[in-house]
Amino acid sequence: MKSPHFSMLPLVFAALFSLSWATSPHDDFLRCLSLRSNDSSSISKVIYTPINSSYSSVLESTIRNLRFSTRDTPKPLVIVTPLSTSHIQATIYCSRRHGLQIRTRSGGHDFEGLSYVSKVPFIVIDLVNFRSVDVDVENKVAWVQSGAVLGELYYRIAERSRTLAFPAGTCHTVGTGGYFTGGGYGLLFRKYGLAVDNIVDAQLIDVNGRILDRKSMGEDLFWAIRGGGGGSFGIVLAWKLNLVSVPATVTAFTVTKTLEQNAIKLIHRWQYIAHELPDGIYSAVSLNTVNSSQDGKKTILASFSSLFLGGTDELVSLMQERFPELGLVKEDCIEMSWIESILYFGQIQNESLEILLDRTFRSPLTSPSYKAKSDYVKEPIPEIGLRGLWSRLSEAEVEYAIVGFFAYGGTMDEIPETATPFPHRAGNLYKILYSVGWQEEDNINSERYISWIRTLYSYMSSFVSKSPREAYINYRDLDIGTNKKGNYTSYAQASVWGRKYFKNNFDRLVRVKTMIDPDNFFRHEQSIPPLISSRK
Ligand SMILES: Cc1cc2nc3c(=O)[nH]c(=O)nc-3n(C[C@H](O)[C@H](O)[C@H](O)COP(=O)(O)OP(=O)(O)OC[C@H]3O[C@@H](n4cnc5c(N)ncnc54)[C@H](O)[C@@H]3O)c2cc1C
Ligand SMILES: *[C@@H]1O[C@H](CO)[C@@H](O)[C@H](O)[C@H]1NC(C)=O
Ligand SMILES: *[C@@H]1O[C@H](CO)[C@@H](O)[C@H](O)[C@H]1NC(C)=O
Ligand SMILES: *[C@@H]1O[C@H](CO)[C@@H](O)[C@H](O)[C@H]1NC(C)=O
Ligand SMILES: *[C@@H]1O[C@H](CO)[C@@H](O)[C@H](O)[C@H]1NC(C)=O
Ligand SMILES: *[C@@H]1O[C@H](CO)[C@@H](O)[C@H](O)[C@H]1NC(C)=O
């Protein structure tokens, strides 16, 4: 298709009937769906209940954290994989009418599984069939539907041009739907900002089933959906992106250091240098536990990695000037095209670009089950602090853990904090991602790992941002606060986690929510609350 349809049909939803008379809300819901859908023959092909043989495989298809795939994990009553906007409209209408919650799933990478788990009876709308990507090379724009994963977007761009790109993440199975709703950083963000800084239009279905574009939704709502977090304002169907230019050749390196090779001193130094590098360089350091079970001991490695929008010679001389301690040499560098750099940073070796279209691909970078958290750093952490971090990673109780530092600066410093809901701009040296992983069989021990990472997070508190201790919404973490259970969400309670993710942008998000979904239909543990909500 050329670009998403704006079928502005005045599909007016009738007022809610609060009574449902039959026994099972879920039978009523199914009946409602087939009555409501103007195309009932096709909607039955995309409705899965636990009695359908493919229910489990559809549910599990994009569960990306097996911590939320246990026997005790609450399951949806029904999964709908809509083929048309009318299927989505019917699902929203019938869920409201029968008091069921909706969880929208695009790529299923939510760190806390919120796109497919809920403690109240719920329906999953899985956008797997909404994934067209339409690239317009002449105008350097693309329309991408929310169910497309980043790899599909990148592949379709590269198919048309090797010097156009889009600034987003390297894990190619992440869904554009969830990723864009939370901001989205990646290899190009010091040069071009976040993904949302490059989104120019969108198509959304609201709680009343209206299909809105930027013009009809207005600038407040368009602002809110670009970083205010998924699952609060409606269902975003598609996004219009401005593509960015990249050179035909880019250069990457990964240099690893052990403790004996002065890793801690180098990381300490990196904190002063990385955020001031030219914006054409992406720079990160990660501390990984390495499985060396031969001698029963675990090693920690520090990996310094970069992507540079240019050639090896320029990169090496720049690094020798700015960060001579790292000792970067030509042999450490690999030149490639931008699209190949996605595979390189995804640690995908010996695969053709078609792997980007494989939605079932399991990234070697993530464990089957995991728990993650984030921080922002405004002042360099002293060496002694880094030593403490290192020794905690060496502790025996965790097998696989990673702590990543991602340099900020560049364009991120120039975009005002209020330009989008994502507030972590100037003044940040870097962001931290903490993650601890384990095998699925070990889910029974998950509390042990989770408590380990909570202790690490508490150890880090004196070194990172304070009041609020900022966090990244796309690294969703329910530990930092959740909405009140029960029939309403207290603004005070939500602002605890809300200010960490959004700082003062939280208030504007609440105003937008109050305007677009005053009854709080689209909600979850960390959804934006409306100012006054009385909905059950
Ligand atoms: C391996 C891995 C690598 C990652 N790398 C990066 C990275 O480099 N940069 C980065 O910024 N983030 C990264 N993330 C985080 C990622 O951006 C978020 O987890 C993101 O929310 C995932 O989007 P999704 O569509 O896959 O997830 P989903 O689980 O489908 O959705 C996430 C949230 O958004 C809601 N949502 C989904 N689709 C829609 C929609 N169409 N309309 C409205 N709400 C919707 C869901 O209900 C849920 O609340 C990574 C995550 C993982 C697991
Ligand atoms: C699931 O089962 C119901 C009832 O048998 C059927 O109507 C529906 O078409 C099935 N769904 C799919 C996707 O096959
Ligand atoms: C169903 O409604 C959609 C818009 O909601 C419209 O595009 C489509 O033509 C309708 N189909 C039928 C069979 O009436
Ligand atoms: C570590 O290696 C051992 C032996 O090779 C293996 O049994 C174990 O599963 C590995 N652990 C991880 C986390 O890879
Ligand atoms: C990739 O392929 C090359 C040659 O085909 C081979 O030498 C190399 O070992 C392979 N690497 C991996 C990680 O499989
Ligand atoms: C919300 O719950 C409280 C106590 O459980 C109850 O008194 C109140 O009437 C409820 N409000 C609505 C709108 O259901």
XYZ file of C-alpha atoms and ligand atoms in Angstrom:
659
model
C 0.000 0.000 0.000
C 1.144 3.495 -0.761
C 0.396 5.144 2.540
C -2.044 4.327 5.292
C -5.647 5.027 4.537
C -7.254 7.864 6.305
C -10.699 6.463 6.143
C -12.295 9.085 8.301
C -15.538 7.198 8.533
C -17.693 8.745 11.177
C -17.740 5.529 13.109
C -19.596 6.781 16.092
C -19.529 4.503 19.064
C -22.666 4.273 21.038
C -22.666 5.068 24.708
C -21.492 2.308 26.956
C -24.006 -0.050 28.360
C -22.901 -0.905 31.799
C -24.927 -4.075 32.145
C -23.995 -7.287 30.527
C -26.565 -9.973 31.002
C -24.985 -13.220 29.957
C -22.807 -15.393 32.128
C -19.364 -15.124 30.615
C -18.099 -11.668 29.713
C -15.909 -13.335 27.199
C -18.753 -15.024 25.255
C -20.552 -11.713 25.187
C -17.403 -10.108 23.965
C -17.035 -12.611 21.127
C -20.660 -12.181 20.133
C -20.199 -8.437 20.190
C -17.150 -8.690 17.950
C -18.927 -10.653 15.256
C -21.968 -8.389 15.403
C -19.969 -5.237 15.487
C -17.523 -6.089 12.765
C -18.949 -5.154 9.396
C -16.922 -8.007 8.054
C -17.661 -10.840 10.464
C -16.359 -13.622 8.266
C -12.881 -12.210 8.305
C -12.820 -11.224 11.977
C -13.415 -14.836 13.031
C -10.140 -15.729 11.339
C -8.192 -13.427 13.609
C -9.757 -14.252 16.970
C -7.933 -16.689 19.220
C -9.330 -18.015 22.485
C -7.662 -20.728 24.588
C -9.721 -23.381 22.773
C -8.095 -22.501 19.435
C -5.133 -24.755 18.818
C -2.898 -21.870 17.790
C -3.751 -19.659 20.796
C -0.514 -20.533 22.602
C 1.734 -20.148 19.618
C 0.190 -16.779 18.776
C 0.527 -15.645 22.387
C 4.107 -16.866 22.679
C 5.176 -15.614 19.256
C 6.451 -12.351 20.696
C 6.840 -12.991 24.383
C 10.371 -11.675 24.553
C 10.943 -12.160 28.247
C 10.176 -15.684 29.440
C 9.830 -14.354 32.987
C 6.279 -13.647 31.770
C 5.641 -16.986 30.145
C 5.064 -19.205 33.152
C 2.027 -21.229 34.109
C 1.110 -18.579 36.646
C 1.357 -15.657 34.239
C -2.160 -14.291 33.603
C -3.220 -14.970 30.006
C -5.517 -12.962 27.747
C -9.121 -14.170 27.332
C -8.855 -13.453 23.643
C -6.113 -12.443 21.233
C -7.118 -10.470 18.162
C -4.675 -10.079 15.265
C -6.589 -7.474 13.278
C -6.395 -7.305 9.498
C -8.164 -3.986 9.181
C -8.854 -0.861 11.172
C -12.461 -1.949 11.508
C -11.296 -5.024 13.433
C -9.481 -2.733 15.863
C -12.448 -0.422 16.176
C -14.739 -3.368 16.901
C -12.309 -4.733 19.511
C -12.111 -1.405 21.319
C -15.878 -0.991 21.234
C -16.607 -4.484 22.517
C -13.892 -4.396 25.196
C -15.344 -1.188 26.580
C -18.825 -2.524 26.432
C -17.924 -5.704 28.303
C -15.550 -4.189 30.821
C -12.405 -5.830 29.493
C -9.011 -4.208 29.321
C -6.974 -4.042 26.117
C -3.253 -4.597 25.875
C -1.727 -3.590 22.553
C 1.274 -5.530 21.339
C 3.608 -4.564 18.515
C 6.993 -6.268 18.992
C 6.366 -7.615 22.520
C 9.676 -6.384 23.985
C 8.205 -4.511 26.923
C 10.653 -5.165 29.782
C 7.749 -5.862 32.155
C 5.558 -7.725 29.669
C 2.815 -5.086 29.816
C 1.783 -5.674 26.209
C 0.559 -9.184 26.967
C 0.089 -9.520 30.751
C -2.561 -7.967 32.970
C -3.985 -8.808 36.367
C -7.542 -8.008 35.255
C -9.478 -9.813 32.478
C -8.015 -8.595 29.215
C -7.778 -8.825 25.445
C -4.559 -8.604 23.442
C -4.595 -6.718 20.163
C -1.502 -7.984 18.375
C -0.537 -5.805 15.424
C 1.422 -8.527 13.640
C -0.653 -7.977 10.490
C -0.125 -4.222 10.520
C 3.396 -4.042 9.280
C 3.697 -2.425 5.920
C 6.689 -0.169 5.329
C 6.476 2.353 2.544
C 9.700 4.195 1.708
C 9.683 7.340 -0.420
C 13.322 7.898 -1.366
C 12.736 11.102 -3.321
C 11.138 12.867 -0.383
C 13.229 11.017 2.222
C 10.211 9.915 4.215
C 8.650 6.589 5.133
C 5.346 5.396 6.564
C 5.720 2.402 8.820
C 2.926 0.529 10.535
C 3.322 -0.165 14.260
C 3.478 -3.944 13.956
C 6.589 -3.757 11.774
C 9.813 -4.436 13.659
C 12.867 -2.190 13.341
C 14.582 -4.769 11.109
C 11.747 -4.632 8.589
C 11.983 -0.843 8.533
C 15.778 -0.891 8.074
C 15.656 -3.564 5.405
C 13.073 -1.684 3.341
C 15.090 1.532 3.585
C 18.346 -0.212 2.609
C 16.595 -1.910 -0.287
C 16.021 1.534 -1.770
C 19.097 3.433 -0.622
C 22.351 2.724 1.200
C 22.795 6.343 2.231
C 19.432 6.830 3.889
C 18.757 5.545 7.376
C 16.526 5.989 10.369
C 17.889 6.683 13.853
C 16.588 3.780 15.945
C 17.859 0.787 17.919
C 20.004 -2.198 17.001
C 17.873 -5.051 18.310
C 15.985 -5.586 15.085
C 13.029 -7.538 16.487
C 11.884 -4.588 18.615
C 8.489 -3.341 17.401
C 8.193 0.161 16.007
C 4.891 0.508 17.917
C 6.388 0.213 21.395
C 9.790 1.651 20.519
C 8.467 4.927 19.094
C 5.925 5.454 21.860
C 8.852 5.522 24.340
C 11.321 7.791 22.498
C 13.820 5.363 21.015
C 17.583 5.799 21.015
C 20.140 4.026 18.867
C 23.427 4.280 17.032
C 22.610 7.635 15.424
C 21.057 9.476 18.342
C 24.004 11.752 19.129
C 23.774 13.014 15.559
C 20.047 12.951 14.792
C 18.341 12.676 18.175
C 15.838 10.040 19.153
C 13.508 8.272 16.777
C 10.673 10.512 17.957
C 12.645 13.622 17.048
C 12.295 12.429 13.450
C 8.606 11.490 13.404
C 6.431 13.924 11.484
C 2.979 12.348 11.407
C 1.096 9.390 12.834
C -2.197 7.573 12.612
C -3.958 6.661 15.858
C -7.241 5.023 16.859
C -8.667 6.571 19.999
C -10.976 5.188 22.657
C -14.009 6.193 20.583
C -12.728 4.410 17.517
C -11.875 7.575 15.681
C -8.925 7.389 13.304
C -6.815 10.485 13.799
C -3.780 11.876 12.036
C -1.488 14.666 13.217
C -3.807 17.353 11.964
C -6.990 15.930 13.427
C -5.429 14.796 16.714
C -3.802 18.167 17.351
C -0.292 19.005 18.493
C -0.765 18.072 22.165
C -1.721 14.482 21.447
C 0.859 14.221 18.664
C 3.441 15.402 21.207
C 2.272 12.875 23.818
C 2.439 9.772 21.635
C 6.048 10.539 20.731
C 7.661 9.473 23.981
C 4.868 9.448 26.572
C 4.909 5.647 26.714
C 2.742 3.044 25.016
C -0.717 1.987 26.079
C -2.004 5.314 27.431
C -3.515 7.338 24.614
C -4.898 4.897 22.086
C -3.495 2.538 19.503
C -0.970 4.005 17.119
C -1.386 2.355 13.729
C 1.375 3.980 11.735
C 4.104 6.591 11.817
C 5.547 8.929 9.211
C 9.313 9.241 9.516
C 11.858 11.663 8.164
C 14.778 9.594 6.935
C 18.316 10.809 7.623
C 21.510 10.717 5.562
C 24.438 8.466 6.348
C 27.711 8.036 4.435
C 28.061 4.956 2.230
C 30.830 3.795 4.562
C 30.690 3.872 8.335
C 33.216 2.441 10.776
C 32.733 0.378 13.904
C 34.976 -0.972 16.622
C 34.712 -3.018 19.788
C 37.720 -3.043 22.090
C 37.575 -5.222 25.189
C 39.584 -4.766 28.363
C 40.000 -6.830 31.494
C 40.586 -5.568 34.992
C 44.300 -6.277 34.498
C 44.231 -4.157 31.350
C 43.140 -1.166 33.368
C 39.452 -1.382 32.489
C 38.313 0.647 35.478
C 40.682 3.551 34.846
C 39.619 3.568 31.194
C 35.913 3.646 32.044
C 36.582 6.411 34.515
C 38.325 8.418 31.819
C 35.600 7.602 29.235
C 33.071 9.454 31.373
C 34.911 12.738 30.768
C 35.425 12.212 27.051
C 32.541 10.382 25.405
C 29.762 12.971 25.729
C 32.015 15.599 24.168
C 32.980 13.568 21.130
C 31.698 14.897 17.781
C 28.071 13.967 17.183
C 29.012 11.588 14.348
C 30.250 9.091 16.940
C 28.169 6.719 18.992
C 30.073 5.571 22.051
C 29.198 2.961 24.651
C 30.916 0.826 27.264
C 29.448 -2.345 28.595
C 30.481 -4.507 31.489
C 29.573 -8.121 30.827
C 29.876 -11.225 32.856
C 31.625 -13.855 30.796
C 30.896 -17.516 31.339
C 34.209 -19.198 31.953
C 32.925 -22.246 33.731
C 36.100 -24.230 33.039
C 37.721 -22.952 36.187
C 34.376 -22.217 37.821
C 35.214 -18.525 37.941
C 33.405 -15.709 36.294
C 35.208 -12.952 34.469
C 34.064 -9.431 33.758
C 34.988 -7.733 30.512
C 34.610 -4.077 29.611
C 33.776 -3.523 25.927
C 34.209 -0.097 24.410
C 32.268 0.166 21.202
C 31.600 2.912 18.683
C 30.002 3.603 15.378
C 31.476 6.452 13.396
C 29.879 8.150 10.389
C 33.091 8.161 8.369
C 36.194 6.118 7.584
C 38.820 4.325 9.674
C 41.649 6.841 9.303
C 39.595 9.740 10.524
C 38.212 7.699 13.419
C 41.598 6.422 14.558
C 43.187 9.861 14.539
C 40.212 11.349 16.362
C 40.304 8.681 19.064
C 44.057 8.966 19.401
C 43.617 12.666 19.996
C 40.612 12.497 22.362
C 41.051 9.151 24.087
C 44.673 8.030 23.613
C 44.449 5.794 26.726
C 42.193 3.397 24.827
C 44.974 2.794 22.311
C 42.669 2.357 19.330
C 44.460 1.169 16.193
C 43.379 0.679 12.601
C 43.169 -3.089 13.077
C 40.397 -2.641 15.639
C 38.176 -0.907 13.078
C 35.828 -2.378 10.518
C 34.333 -0.398 7.670
C 30.847 -1.311 6.516
C 27.572 0.137 5.282
C 25.078 1.530 7.770
C 22.714 -1.423 7.332
C 25.586 -3.824 8.053
C 26.292 -1.951 11.259
C 22.873 -3.040 12.552
C 24.004 -6.659 12.237
C 27.406 -5.841 13.700
C 25.970 -4.230 16.837
C 23.320 -6.910 17.091
C 26.228 -9.385 17.181
C 24.783 -11.264 14.249
C 27.580 -12.944 12.363
C 27.625 -14.548 8.945
C 24.021 -13.791 8.152
C 22.613 -12.076 5.112
C 20.566 -8.900 5.507
C 17.389 -10.994 5.192
C 17.834 -11.917 8.858
C 16.418 -8.432 9.537
C 13.054 -9.681 8.274
C 13.063 -12.612 10.684
C 10.747 -11.592 13.505
C 11.377 -14.800 15.415
C 15.130 -14.215 15.620
C 16.436 -14.502 19.190
C 19.054 -11.878 19.884
C 22.288 -13.229 21.361
C 22.317 -10.049 23.437
C 19.399 -10.951 25.691
C 18.808 -13.832 28.042
C 15.598 -15.858 27.811
C 14.391 -14.318 31.117
C 15.610 -11.038 32.517
C 15.020 -7.997 34.696
C 16.378 -4.583 33.741
C 16.647 -1.060 35.182
C 18.049 2.284 34.080
C 19.806 5.392 35.377
C 21.105 8.734 34.143
C 24.521 10.044 35.099
C 25.296 13.766 35.373
C 28.666 13.666 37.170
C 31.477 11.192 36.533
C 31.393 8.254 38.933
C 34.612 8.115 40.994
C 36.916 5.168 40.459
C 35.994 3.684 43.775
C 32.343 3.657 42.726
C 33.213 1.856 39.503
C 35.236 -0.662 41.502
C 32.206 -1.381 43.657
C 30.090 -1.908 40.545
C 32.691 -4.267 39.114
C 32.891 -6.372 42.248
C 29.109 -6.637 42.490
C 29.067 -7.990 38.935
C 31.638 -10.571 39.944
C 29.418 -11.888 42.718
C 28.698 -15.560 42.364
C 24.910 -15.450 42.503
C 24.359 -14.148 38.976
C 25.496 -15.939 35.893
C 24.643 -13.390 33.251
C 24.558 -9.679 33.868
C 25.310 -6.625 31.794
C 25.703 -2.974 32.649
C 25.836 -0.644 29.646
C 26.862 3.023 29.603
C 25.600 4.957 26.560
C 27.180 8.360 25.947
C 24.801 11.294 25.551
C 25.773 14.749 24.306
C 25.821 15.915 20.693
C 22.364 16.743 19.324
C 20.746 15.382 22.486
C 22.072 18.453 24.315
C 20.459 20.831 21.862
C 16.885 19.547 21.869
C 14.801 21.223 24.592
C 13.544 19.040 27.425
C 9.949 19.887 26.552
C 10.187 19.211 22.795
C 8.879 15.679 23.378
C 7.801 13.866 26.573
C 11.317 12.360 26.772
C 13.084 14.784 29.156
C 16.617 13.394 29.474
C 18.501 15.834 27.261
C 21.224 18.360 28.145
C 23.230 17.703 31.283
C 23.432 13.939 30.977
C 26.843 12.398 30.467
C 25.357 8.997 29.759
C 22.562 6.571 30.479
C 22.987 3.236 32.248
C 21.150 0.012 31.445
C 21.402 -2.747 34.041
C 20.190 -6.191 33.143
C 20.366 -9.574 34.797
C 19.391 -12.672 32.863
C 18.705 -16.334 33.442
C 17.480 -19.460 31.684
C 13.769 -20.270 31.522
C 14.212 -23.325 33.791
C 15.515 -20.936 36.393
C 12.330 -18.842 36.530
C 11.634 -20.420 39.897
C 14.689 -18.572 41.169
C 13.804 -15.274 39.540
C 13.395 -13.516 42.895
C 17.037 -14.177 43.631
C 18.177 -12.427 40.453
C 15.682 -9.619 40.828
C 16.792 -8.939 44.347
C 20.408 -8.935 43.207
C 19.702 -6.217 40.621
C 17.681 -4.207 43.138
C 20.638 -4.254 45.491
C 22.913 -3.125 42.684
C 20.474 -0.307 41.854
C 20.435 0.774 45.441
C 24.239 0.727 45.550
C 24.320 3.048 42.518
C 21.958 5.632 43.992
C 24.640 8.000 45.214
C 26.318 8.183 41.789
C 23.342 8.911 39.549
C 20.616 11.522 38.981
C 18.578 12.488 42.036
C 15.202 14.118 42.758
C 13.958 12.624 40.646
C 16.161 9.624 40.029
C 15.504 9.594 36.288
C 14.639 6.490 34.307
C 13.969 5.629 30.664
C 10.383 4.678 29.873
C 11.408 2.189 27.171
C 13.366 0.355 29.872
C 10.176 -0.086 31.774
C 10.679 -0.897 35.450
C 7.705 -1.451 37.725
C 9.958 -1.159 40.791
C 9.977 2.619 40.485
C 6.248 2.814 41.163
C 2.929 1.709 39.747
C -0.577 3.034 39.533
C -2.898 2.263 42.377
C -4.863 -0.884 41.976
C -8.596 -0.517 42.247
C -11.016 1.698 40.476
C -8.986 4.834 40.049
C -5.426 6.031 39.686
C -4.217 8.684 42.007
C -2.332 11.468 40.325
C 0.013 11.739 43.303
C 0.847 8.088 43.127
C 1.422 8.087 39.372
C 3.599 11.163 39.560
C 6.144 9.196 41.605
C 7.114 7.066 38.613
C 5.865 9.669 36.136
C 8.434 12.294 37.128
C 11.252 9.790 36.897
C 10.371 8.988 33.310
C 9.124 12.409 32.189
C 10.145 15.037 34.779
C 7.756 17.996 34.425
C 6.469 16.761 31.078
C 4.364 14.408 33.182
C 1.847 17.193 33.843
C 1.314 17.856 30.157
C 0.899 14.127 29.552
C -1.807 14.039 32.237
C -3.600 16.958 30.565
C -3.506 15.206 27.183
C -4.737 11.971 28.725
C -7.591 13.797 30.429
C -8.607 15.234 27.088
C -8.359 12.099 24.938
C -9.293 9.281 27.338
C -10.953 10.825 30.407
C -12.418 7.501 31.573
C -8.984 5.864 31.562
C -9.859 2.998 29.266
C -6.301 2.563 27.967
C -4.493 1.776 31.157
C -1.902 -0.410 32.772
C 0.466 -0.390 35.750
C 2.351 2.643 34.427
C -0.108 4.344 32.118
C -0.642 8.101 32.314
C -3.714 8.789 34.499
C -6.399 11.334 33.645
C -6.921 14.043 36.232
C -10.252 12.750 37.441
C -11.007 9.171 36.744
C -13.928 7.215 37.998
C -13.845 4.286 35.665
C -13.934 0.822 37.139
C 16.650 -6.750 23.159
C 16.143 -5.358 23.362
C 16.849 -4.298 22.840
C 16.391 -3.010 22.986
N 17.116 -1.980 22.445
C 16.656 -0.731 22.561
C 17.364 0.359 21.979
O 18.419 0.180 21.362
N 16.860 1.595 22.117
C 15.692 1.826 22.790
O 15.282 2.980 22.866
N 15.003 0.824 23.353
C 15.458 -0.434 23.262
N 14.764 -1.449 23.831
C 13.533 -1.148 24.566
C 12.362 -1.079 23.609
O 12.410 0.139 22.918
C 11.051 -1.156 24.387
O 10.988 -2.376 25.070
C 9.848 -1.000 23.454
O 8.743 -0.586 24.214
C 9.534 -2.282 22.741
O 8.577 -2.076 21.743
P 7.743 -3.333 21.229
O 6.762 -2.860 20.233
O 8.662 -4.417 20.842
O 7.058 -3.771 22.598
P 5.587 -4.094 23.081
O 5.798 -4.978 24.262
O 4.741 -4.594 21.983
O 5.041 -2.682 23.550
C 5.636 -1.908 24.563
C 4.591 -0.995 25.204
O 3.997 -0.134 24.215
C 2.595 -0.420 24.068
N 2.322 -0.453 22.637
C 2.798 -1.358 21.745
N 2.357 -1.067 20.524
C 1.595 0.031 20.627
C 0.864 0.804 19.690
N 0.859 0.469 18.410
N 0.164 1.864 20.123
C 0.172 2.193 21.449
N 0.848 1.504 22.383
C 1.562 0.435 21.972
C 2.407 -1.772 24.726
O 1.077 -1.959 25.161
C 3.404 -1.735 25.841
O 2.911 -0.965 26.911
C 15.198 -2.760 23.694
C 14.494 -3.828 24.231
C 14.955 -5.117 24.090
C 14.186 -6.253 24.697
C -11.076 -20.168 16.923
O -12.175 -21.000 17.223
C -13.450 -20.439 16.898
C -14.521 -21.390 17.399
O -14.308 -22.691 16.894
C -13.523 -20.189 15.405
O -14.752 -19.555 15.076
C -12.383 -19.272 14.989
O -12.372 -19.082 13.596
C -11.045 -19.855 15.439
N -9.988 -18.887 15.171
C -9.066 -19.094 14.243
C -8.044 -18.011 14.095
O -9.005 -20.097 13.588
C -16.016 -1.955 6.783
O -15.643 -0.711 7.332
C -14.444 -0.203 6.780
C -14.106 1.076 7.529
O -14.410 0.954 8.863
C -14.634 0.056 5.291
O -13.417 0.525 4.758
C -15.030 -1.254 4.623
O -15.305 -1.029 3.286
C -16.257 -1.846 5.306
N -16.499 -3.180 4.757
C -17.718 -3.652 4.515
C -17.779 -5.059 4.024
O -18.727 -2.997 4.684
C 28.105 -21.633 31.058
O 28.798 -22.730 30.539
C 28.354 -23.993 31.010
C 29.259 -25.057 30.449
O 29.618 -24.787 29.133
C 26.894 -24.179 30.614
O 26.415 -25.397 31.126
C 26.069 -23.038 31.170
O 24.726 -23.157 30.724
C 26.629 -21.706 30.681
N 25.882 -20.616 31.258
C 25.459 -19.582 30.533
C 24.730 -18.526 31.261
O 25.662 -19.478 29.337
C 31.966 -16.802 9.218
O 32.315 -17.314 7.974
C 33.730 -17.342 7.724
C 33.988 -17.827 6.309
O 32.819 -18.194 5.668
C 34.409 -18.249 8.762
O 35.793 -18.230 8.558
C 34.075 -17.732 10.154
O 34.602 -18.606 11.127
C 32.572 -17.633 10.347
N 32.301 -17.019 11.635
C 31.359 -17.465 12.446
C 31.206 -16.734 13.725
O 30.617 -18.399 12.181
C -14.445 3.230 43.909
O -14.215 2.384 45.011
C -14.636 2.941 46.237
C -14.218 2.014 47.346
O -13.902 0.743 46.877
C -16.140 3.180 46.209
O -16.563 3.772 47.420
C -16.472 4.109 45.060
O -17.870 4.274 44.950
C -15.923 3.539 43.763
N -16.168 4.521 42.707
C -16.665 4.182 41.535
C -16.880 5.303 40.576
O -16.940 3.039 41.237
